[in-house]
mmCIF file of C-alpha atoms in Angstrom:
data_model
loop_
_atom_site.group_PDB
_atom_site.id
_atom_site.type_symbol
_atom_site.label_atom_id
_atom_site.label_comp_id
_atom_site.label_asym_id
_atom_site.label_seq_id
_atom_site.Cartn_x
_atom_site.Cartn_y
_atom_site.Cartn_z
ATOM 1 C CA UNK N 1 2.693 -86.033 -175.967
ATOM 2 C CA UNK N 2 3.357 -85.442 -179.656
ATOM 3 C CA UNK N 3 3.240 -82.227 -181.564
ATOM 4 C CA UNK N 4 -0.137 -83.327 -182.611
ATOM 5 C CA UNK N 5 -1.347 -83.678 -179.561
ATOM 6 C CA UNK N 6 0.035 -80.593 -177.896
ATOM 7 C CA UNK N 7 -1.630 -78.618 -180.763
ATOM 8 C CA UNK N 8 -4.776 -80.097 -180.456
ATOM 9 C CA UNK N 9 -4.612 -79.458 -176.597
ATOM 10 C CA UNK N 10 -3.766 -76.119 -177.166
ATOM 11 C CA UNK N 11 -6.366 -75.396 -180.010
ATOM 12 C CA UNK N 12 -8.940 -77.025 -177.540
ATOM 13 C CA UNK N 13 -8.373 -74.566 -174.652
ATOM 14 C CA UNK N 14 -8.491 -71.687 -176.778
ATOM 15 C CA UNK N 15 -12.061 -72.885 -177.787
ATOM 16 C CA UNK N 16 -12.931 -73.211 -174.007
ATOM 17 C CA UNK N 17 -11.295 -69.707 -173.552
ATOM 18 C CA UNK N 18 -13.597 -68.208 -176.520
ATOM 19 C CA UNK N 19 -16.710 -69.851 -174.729
ATOM 20 C CA UNK N 20 -15.973 -68.202 -171.795
ATOM 21 C CA UNK N 21 -14.933 -64.690 -173.512
ATOM 22 C CA UNK N 22 -18.575 -64.876 -175.654
ATOM 23 C CA UNK N 23 -19.986 -65.317 -171.935
ATOM 24 C CA UNK N 24 -18.143 -62.209 -170.306
ATOM 25 C CA UNK N 25 -19.346 -59.955 -173.479
ATOM 26 C CA UNK N 26 -23.059 -61.291 -172.748
ATOM 27 C CA UNK N 27 -22.481 -60.197 -169.451
ATOM 28 C CA UNK N 28 -21.251 -56.782 -170.444
ATOM 29 C CA UNK N 29 -24.034 -56.231 -172.768
ATOM 30 C CA UNK N 30 -26.511 -56.972 -170.248
ATOM 31 C CA UNK N 31 -25.170 -55.334 -167.984
ATOM 32 C CA UNK N 32 -24.919 -52.202 -170.199
ATOM 33 C CA UNK N 33 -28.700 -52.677 -170.722
ATOM 34 C CA UNK N 34 -29.071 -52.114 -167.175
ATOM 35 C CA UNK N 35 -26.932 -49.569 -166.246
ATOM 36 C CA UNK N 36 -26.215 -47.308 -168.994
ATOM 37 C CA UNK N 37 -27.729 -43.651 -169.471
ATOM 38 C CA UNK N 38 -26.908 -43.680 -173.027
ATOM 39 C CA UNK N 39 -26.398 -47.170 -175.346
ATOM 40 C CA UNK N 40 -28.431 -49.766 -173.078
ATOM 41 C CA UNK N 41 -30.294 -50.778 -176.114
ATOM 42 C CA UNK N 42 -26.841 -51.327 -177.956
ATOM 43 C CA UNK N 43 -25.986 -53.291 -175.030
ATOM 44 C CA UNK N 44 -29.240 -55.636 -174.801
ATOM 45 C CA UNK N 45 -28.654 -56.556 -178.819
ATOM 46 C CA UNK N 46 -24.801 -56.916 -178.018
ATOM 47 C CA UNK N 47 -25.921 -59.284 -174.900
ATOM 48 C CA UNK N 48 -28.317 -61.157 -177.368
ATOM 49 C CA UNK N 49 -26.083 -61.525 -179.968
ATOM 50 C CA UNK N 50 -23.028 -63.049 -177.750
ATOM 51 C CA UNK N 51 -25.700 -65.214 -176.418
ATOM 52 C CA UNK N 52 -26.767 -66.693 -179.300
ATOM 53 C CA UNK N 53 -23.116 -67.530 -180.530
ATOM 54 C CA UNK N 54 -22.423 -68.887 -177.116
ATOM 55 C CA UNK N 55 -25.381 -71.600 -177.139
ATOM 56 C CA UNK N 56 -24.703 -72.661 -180.880
ATOM 57 C CA UNK N 57 -20.402 -72.945 -180.010
ATOM 58 C CA UNK N 58 -21.245 -75.149 -176.766
ATOM 59 C CA UNK N 59 -23.675 -77.633 -178.806
ATOM 60 C CA UNK N 60 -20.816 -77.723 -181.413
ATOM 61 C CA UNK N 61 -17.985 -78.096 -179.116
ATOM 62 C CA UNK N 62 -19.699 -80.642 -176.533
ATOM 63 C CA UNK N 63 -17.969 -83.463 -178.091
ATOM 64 C CA UNK N 64 -14.719 -81.818 -179.557
ATOM 65 C CA UNK N 65 -12.600 -83.137 -176.725
ATOM 66 C CA UNK N 66 -9.734 -85.406 -178.288
ATOM 67 C CA UNK N 67 -6.615 -84.087 -176.890
ATOM 68 C CA UNK N 68 -6.519 -86.123 -173.606
ATOM 69 C CA UNK N 69 -8.339 -87.102 -170.705
ATOM 70 C CA UNK N 70 -7.556 -83.618 -169.203
ATOM 71 C CA UNK N 71 -9.127 -82.054 -171.784
ATOM 72 C CA UNK N 72 -12.329 -83.884 -171.942
ATOM 73 C CA UNK N 73 -12.650 -83.450 -167.853
ATOM 74 C CA UNK N 74 -11.861 -79.542 -168.477
ATOM 75 C CA UNK N 75 -14.189 -79.186 -171.604
ATOM 76 C CA UNK N 76 -17.508 -80.763 -169.239
ATOM 77 C CA UNK N 77 -16.596 -78.796 -166.409
ATOM 78 C CA UNK N 78 -15.538 -75.448 -168.236
ATOM 79 C CA UNK N 79 -18.634 -76.076 -170.354
ATOM 80 C CA UNK N 80 -21.104 -76.061 -167.156
ATOM 81 C CA UNK N 81 -19.566 -73.077 -165.870
ATOM 82 C CA UNK N 82 -20.246 -71.086 -169.318
ATOM 83 C CA UNK N 83 -23.656 -72.444 -169.550
ATOM 84 C CA UNK N 84 -24.370 -70.867 -165.946
ATOM 85 C CA UNK N 85 -22.915 -67.583 -166.849
ATOM 86 C CA UNK N 86 -25.298 -67.657 -169.952
ATOM 87 C CA UNK N 87 -28.288 -67.977 -168.017
ATOM 88 C CA UNK N 88 -27.194 -65.884 -165.432
ATOM 89 C CA UNK N 89 -26.873 -63.090 -168.399
ATOM 90 C CA UNK N 90 -30.701 -63.683 -169.652
ATOM 91 C CA UNK N 91 -31.731 -63.214 -166.202
ATOM 92 C CA UNK N 92 -29.876 -59.686 -166.183
ATOM 93 C CA UNK N 93 -31.526 -59.109 -169.592
ATOM 94 C CA UNK N 94 -34.829 -59.960 -168.272
ATOM 95 C CA UNK N 95 -34.417 -57.205 -165.336
ATOM 96 C CA UNK N 96 -33.436 -54.817 -168.074
ATOM 97 C CA UNK N 97 -36.263 -55.446 -169.949
ATOM 98 C CA UNK N 98 -38.781 -55.266 -166.794
ATOM 99 C CA UNK N 99 -37.397 -51.687 -165.813
ATOM 100 C CA UNK N 100 -37.962 -50.232 -169.129
ATOM 101 C CA UNK N 101 -40.654 -48.139 -167.956
ATOM 102 C CA UNK N 102 -39.514 -47.549 -164.181
ATOM 103 C CA UNK N 103 -37.486 -45.276 -162.613
ATOM 104 C CA UNK N 104 -34.070 -45.536 -162.805
ATOM 105 C CA UNK N 105 -31.748 -46.589 -160.098
ATOM 106 C CA UNK N 106 -30.775 -44.039 -157.543
ATOM 107 C CA UNK N 107 -27.504 -42.484 -158.566
ATOM 108 C CA UNK N 108 -25.424 -44.029 -155.514
ATOM 109 C CA UNK N 109 -27.133 -47.173 -155.567
ATOM 110 C CA UNK N 110 -26.622 -47.430 -159.122
ATOM 111 C CA UNK N 111 -22.533 -46.530 -158.716
ATOM 112 C CA UNK N 112 -22.248 -49.594 -156.447
ATOM 113 C CA UNK N 113 -24.126 -51.980 -158.804
ATOM 114 C CA UNK N 114 -21.852 -51.086 -161.265
ATOM 115 C CA UNK N 115 -19.136 -51.532 -159.317
ATOM 116 C CA UNK N 116 -20.176 -54.850 -158.830
ATOM 117 C CA UNK N 117 -20.762 -55.771 -162.306
ATOM 118 C CA UNK N 118 -17.620 -54.468 -163.081
ATOM 119 C CA UNK N 119 -15.826 -56.643 -160.621
ATOM 120 C CA UNK N 120 -17.768 -59.611 -161.596
ATOM 121 C CA UNK N 121 -17.425 -59.484 -165.259
ATOM 122 C CA UNK N 122 -13.655 -58.378 -164.896
ATOM 123 C CA UNK N 123 -13.207 -61.847 -163.667
ATOM 124 C CA UNK N 124 -15.205 -63.497 -166.352
ATOM 125 C CA UNK N 125 -13.206 -62.210 -168.516
ATOM 126 C CA UNK N 126 -9.884 -62.931 -166.772
ATOM 127 C CA UNK N 127 -11.081 -66.906 -166.387
ATOM 128 C CA UNK N 128 -10.356 -66.636 -170.260
ATOM 129 C CA UNK N 129 -7.222 -65.919 -169.811
ATOM 130 C CA UNK N 130 -5.934 -67.634 -167.233
ATOM 131 C CA UNK N 131 -7.160 -70.892 -169.166
ATOM 132 C CA UNK N 132 -4.867 -70.118 -172.060
ATOM 133 C CA UNK N 133 -1.586 -69.480 -169.890
ATOM 134 C CA UNK N 134 -1.705 -72.534 -167.709
ATOM 135 C CA UNK N 135 0.104 -70.748 -164.825
ATOM 136 C CA UNK N 136 -0.471 -71.405 -161.279
ATOM 137 C CA UNK N 137 0.350 -67.962 -160.547
ATOM 138 C CA UNK N 138 -2.553 -66.525 -162.400
ATOM 139 C CA UNK N 139 -4.922 -68.959 -161.106
ATOM 140 C CA UNK N 140 -4.117 -67.735 -157.562
ATOM 141 C CA UNK N 141 -4.239 -64.220 -158.658
ATOM 142 C CA UNK N 142 -7.851 -64.622 -160.004
ATOM 143 C CA UNK N 143 -9.324 -66.852 -156.650
ATOM 144 C CA UNK N 144 -7.703 -63.955 -154.820
ATOM 145 C CA UNK N 145 -9.969 -61.212 -156.321
ATOM 146 C CA UNK N 146 -12.990 -63.012 -156.124
ATOM 147 C CA UNK N 147 -14.201 -62.080 -152.713
ATOM 148 C CA UNK N 148 -13.958 -58.162 -153.926
ATOM 149 C CA UNK N 149 -17.303 -59.018 -156.066
ATOM 150 C CA UNK N 150 -19.089 -60.151 -152.359
ATOM 151 C CA UNK N 151 -17.570 -56.929 -150.402
ATOM 152 C CA UNK N 152 -18.784 -54.737 -152.953
ATOM 153 C CA UNK N 153 -22.007 -56.402 -152.921
ATOM 154 C CA UNK N 154 -22.206 -55.996 -148.933
ATOM 155 C CA UNK N 155 -21.564 -52.033 -149.704
ATOM 156 C CA UNK N 156 -24.181 -51.828 -151.877
ATOM 157 C CA UNK N 157 -26.302 -53.423 -149.050
ATOM 158 C CA UNK N 158 -25.368 -50.984 -146.622
ATOM 159 C CA UNK N 159 -25.671 -47.936 -149.011
ATOM 160 C CA UNK N 160 -29.630 -49.501 -149.498
ATOM 161 C CA UNK N 161 -30.298 -49.280 -145.700
ATOM 162 C CA UNK N 162 -28.877 -46.099 -145.105
ATOM 163 C CA UNK N 163 -30.305 -44.121 -148.078
ATOM 164 C CA UNK N 164 -31.543 -40.888 -146.806
ATOM 165 C CA UNK N 165 -34.632 -41.354 -149.451
ATOM 166 C CA UNK N 166 -36.980 -44.396 -149.145
ATOM 167 C CA UNK N 167 -36.118 -46.978 -151.917
ATOM 168 C CA UNK N 168 -39.281 -48.224 -153.193
ATOM 169 C CA UNK N 169 -39.254 -52.172 -152.760
ATOM 170 C CA UNK N 170 -39.500 -53.287 -156.221
ATOM 171 C CA UNK N 171 -36.008 -51.123 -156.771
ATOM 172 C CA UNK N 172 -34.366 -52.636 -153.224
ATOM 173 C CA UNK N 173 -35.656 -56.313 -154.310
ATOM 174 C CA UNK N 174 -33.909 -55.870 -157.861
ATOM 175 C CA UNK N 175 -30.919 -54.574 -156.525
ATOM 176 C CA UNK N 176 -30.295 -57.457 -154.165
ATOM 177 C CA UNK N 177 -31.023 -59.714 -157.298
ATOM 178 C CA UNK N 178 -29.147 -58.472 -159.380
ATOM 179 C CA UNK N 179 -26.334 -57.815 -156.995
ATOM 180 C CA UNK N 180 -26.538 -61.943 -156.172
ATOM 181 C CA UNK N 181 -26.594 -62.714 -159.884
ATOM 182 C CA UNK N 182 -23.209 -61.009 -159.900
ATOM 183 C CA UNK N 183 -22.040 -62.898 -157.271
ATOM 184 C CA UNK N 184 -22.668 -65.988 -159.133
ATOM 185 C CA UNK N 185 -20.903 -64.977 -161.994
ATOM 186 C CA UNK N 186 -17.959 -64.114 -159.764
ATOM 187 C CA UNK N 187 -17.628 -67.948 -158.356
ATOM 188 C CA UNK N 188 -18.318 -69.031 -161.657
ATOM 189 C CA UNK N 189 -15.492 -67.480 -162.944
ATOM 190 C CA UNK N 190 -13.368 -68.849 -160.044
ATOM 191 C CA UNK N 191 -14.297 -72.297 -160.632
ATOM 192 C CA UNK N 192 -13.302 -72.118 -164.169
ATOM 193 C CA UNK N 193 -9.721 -70.395 -162.743
ATOM 194 C CA UNK N 194 -9.711 -73.738 -160.697
ATOM 195 C CA UNK N 195 -10.431 -76.085 -164.045
ATOM 196 C CA UNK N 196 -7.234 -74.362 -165.498
ATOM 197 C CA UNK N 197 -5.275 -76.343 -162.673
ATOM 198 C CA UNK N 198 -5.719 -79.327 -164.962
ATOM 199 C CA UNK N 199 -3.355 -77.445 -167.724
ATOM 200 C CA UNK N 200 -0.574 -75.843 -165.196
ATOM 201 C CA UNK N 201 2.589 -77.101 -164.506
ATOM 202 C CA UNK N 202 6.054 -76.629 -166.043
ATOM 203 C CA UNK N 203 5.710 -79.631 -168.233
ATOM 204 C CA UNK N 204 2.209 -78.706 -169.371
ATOM 205 C CA UNK N 205 1.696 -78.828 -173.554
ATOM 206 C CA UNK N 206 -0.420 -75.459 -172.866
ATOM 207 C CA UNK N 207 2.691 -73.634 -171.768
ATOM 208 C CA UNK N 208 4.468 -74.804 -174.286
ATOM 209 C CA UNK N 209 8.260 -76.031 -173.740
ATOM 210 C CA UNK N 210 11.365 -74.147 -172.587
#
């Protein structure tokens, strides 16, 4: 591949990684809106701003791949995953707005929800780095950590069932729904990692020359 082609491919992968980071920012802000004792409103604003930029960037970058077949395939697939992450961020915000006038989550259950969110949103942020690194070992590390979100989700369910004080049906339903959204985020992050394999290998132009 020519130097021009290498530069185009690197730039395109950087654009994809930027989209994933915007999705992570939207998810992080929505999580703050759901779980923060202070700054929940700021989190919602931050999430909405990231989502607005994300929508615009997806439309702008939809046909921007000019660096070969791998870029086209990765661009389409990663774009779909990012769109789903944006939808999930919107759903988190919807729950946050709906819960504004309700009692907060019980502390122990809130702690579990925060742990799930931390694992899932962290994976999305790492997926952006994995795209740019284009290293099989980085992809493997990311994929090995995807099940951690499900493990934390199971812990939340166990705590929900074992809670000493009764948990109202609406709160329980929200916790189950939210934990499912975060689990989906982790799965989409893993999918992005797998598409990064299109740019891996010792001769990958994204990794550069030795």
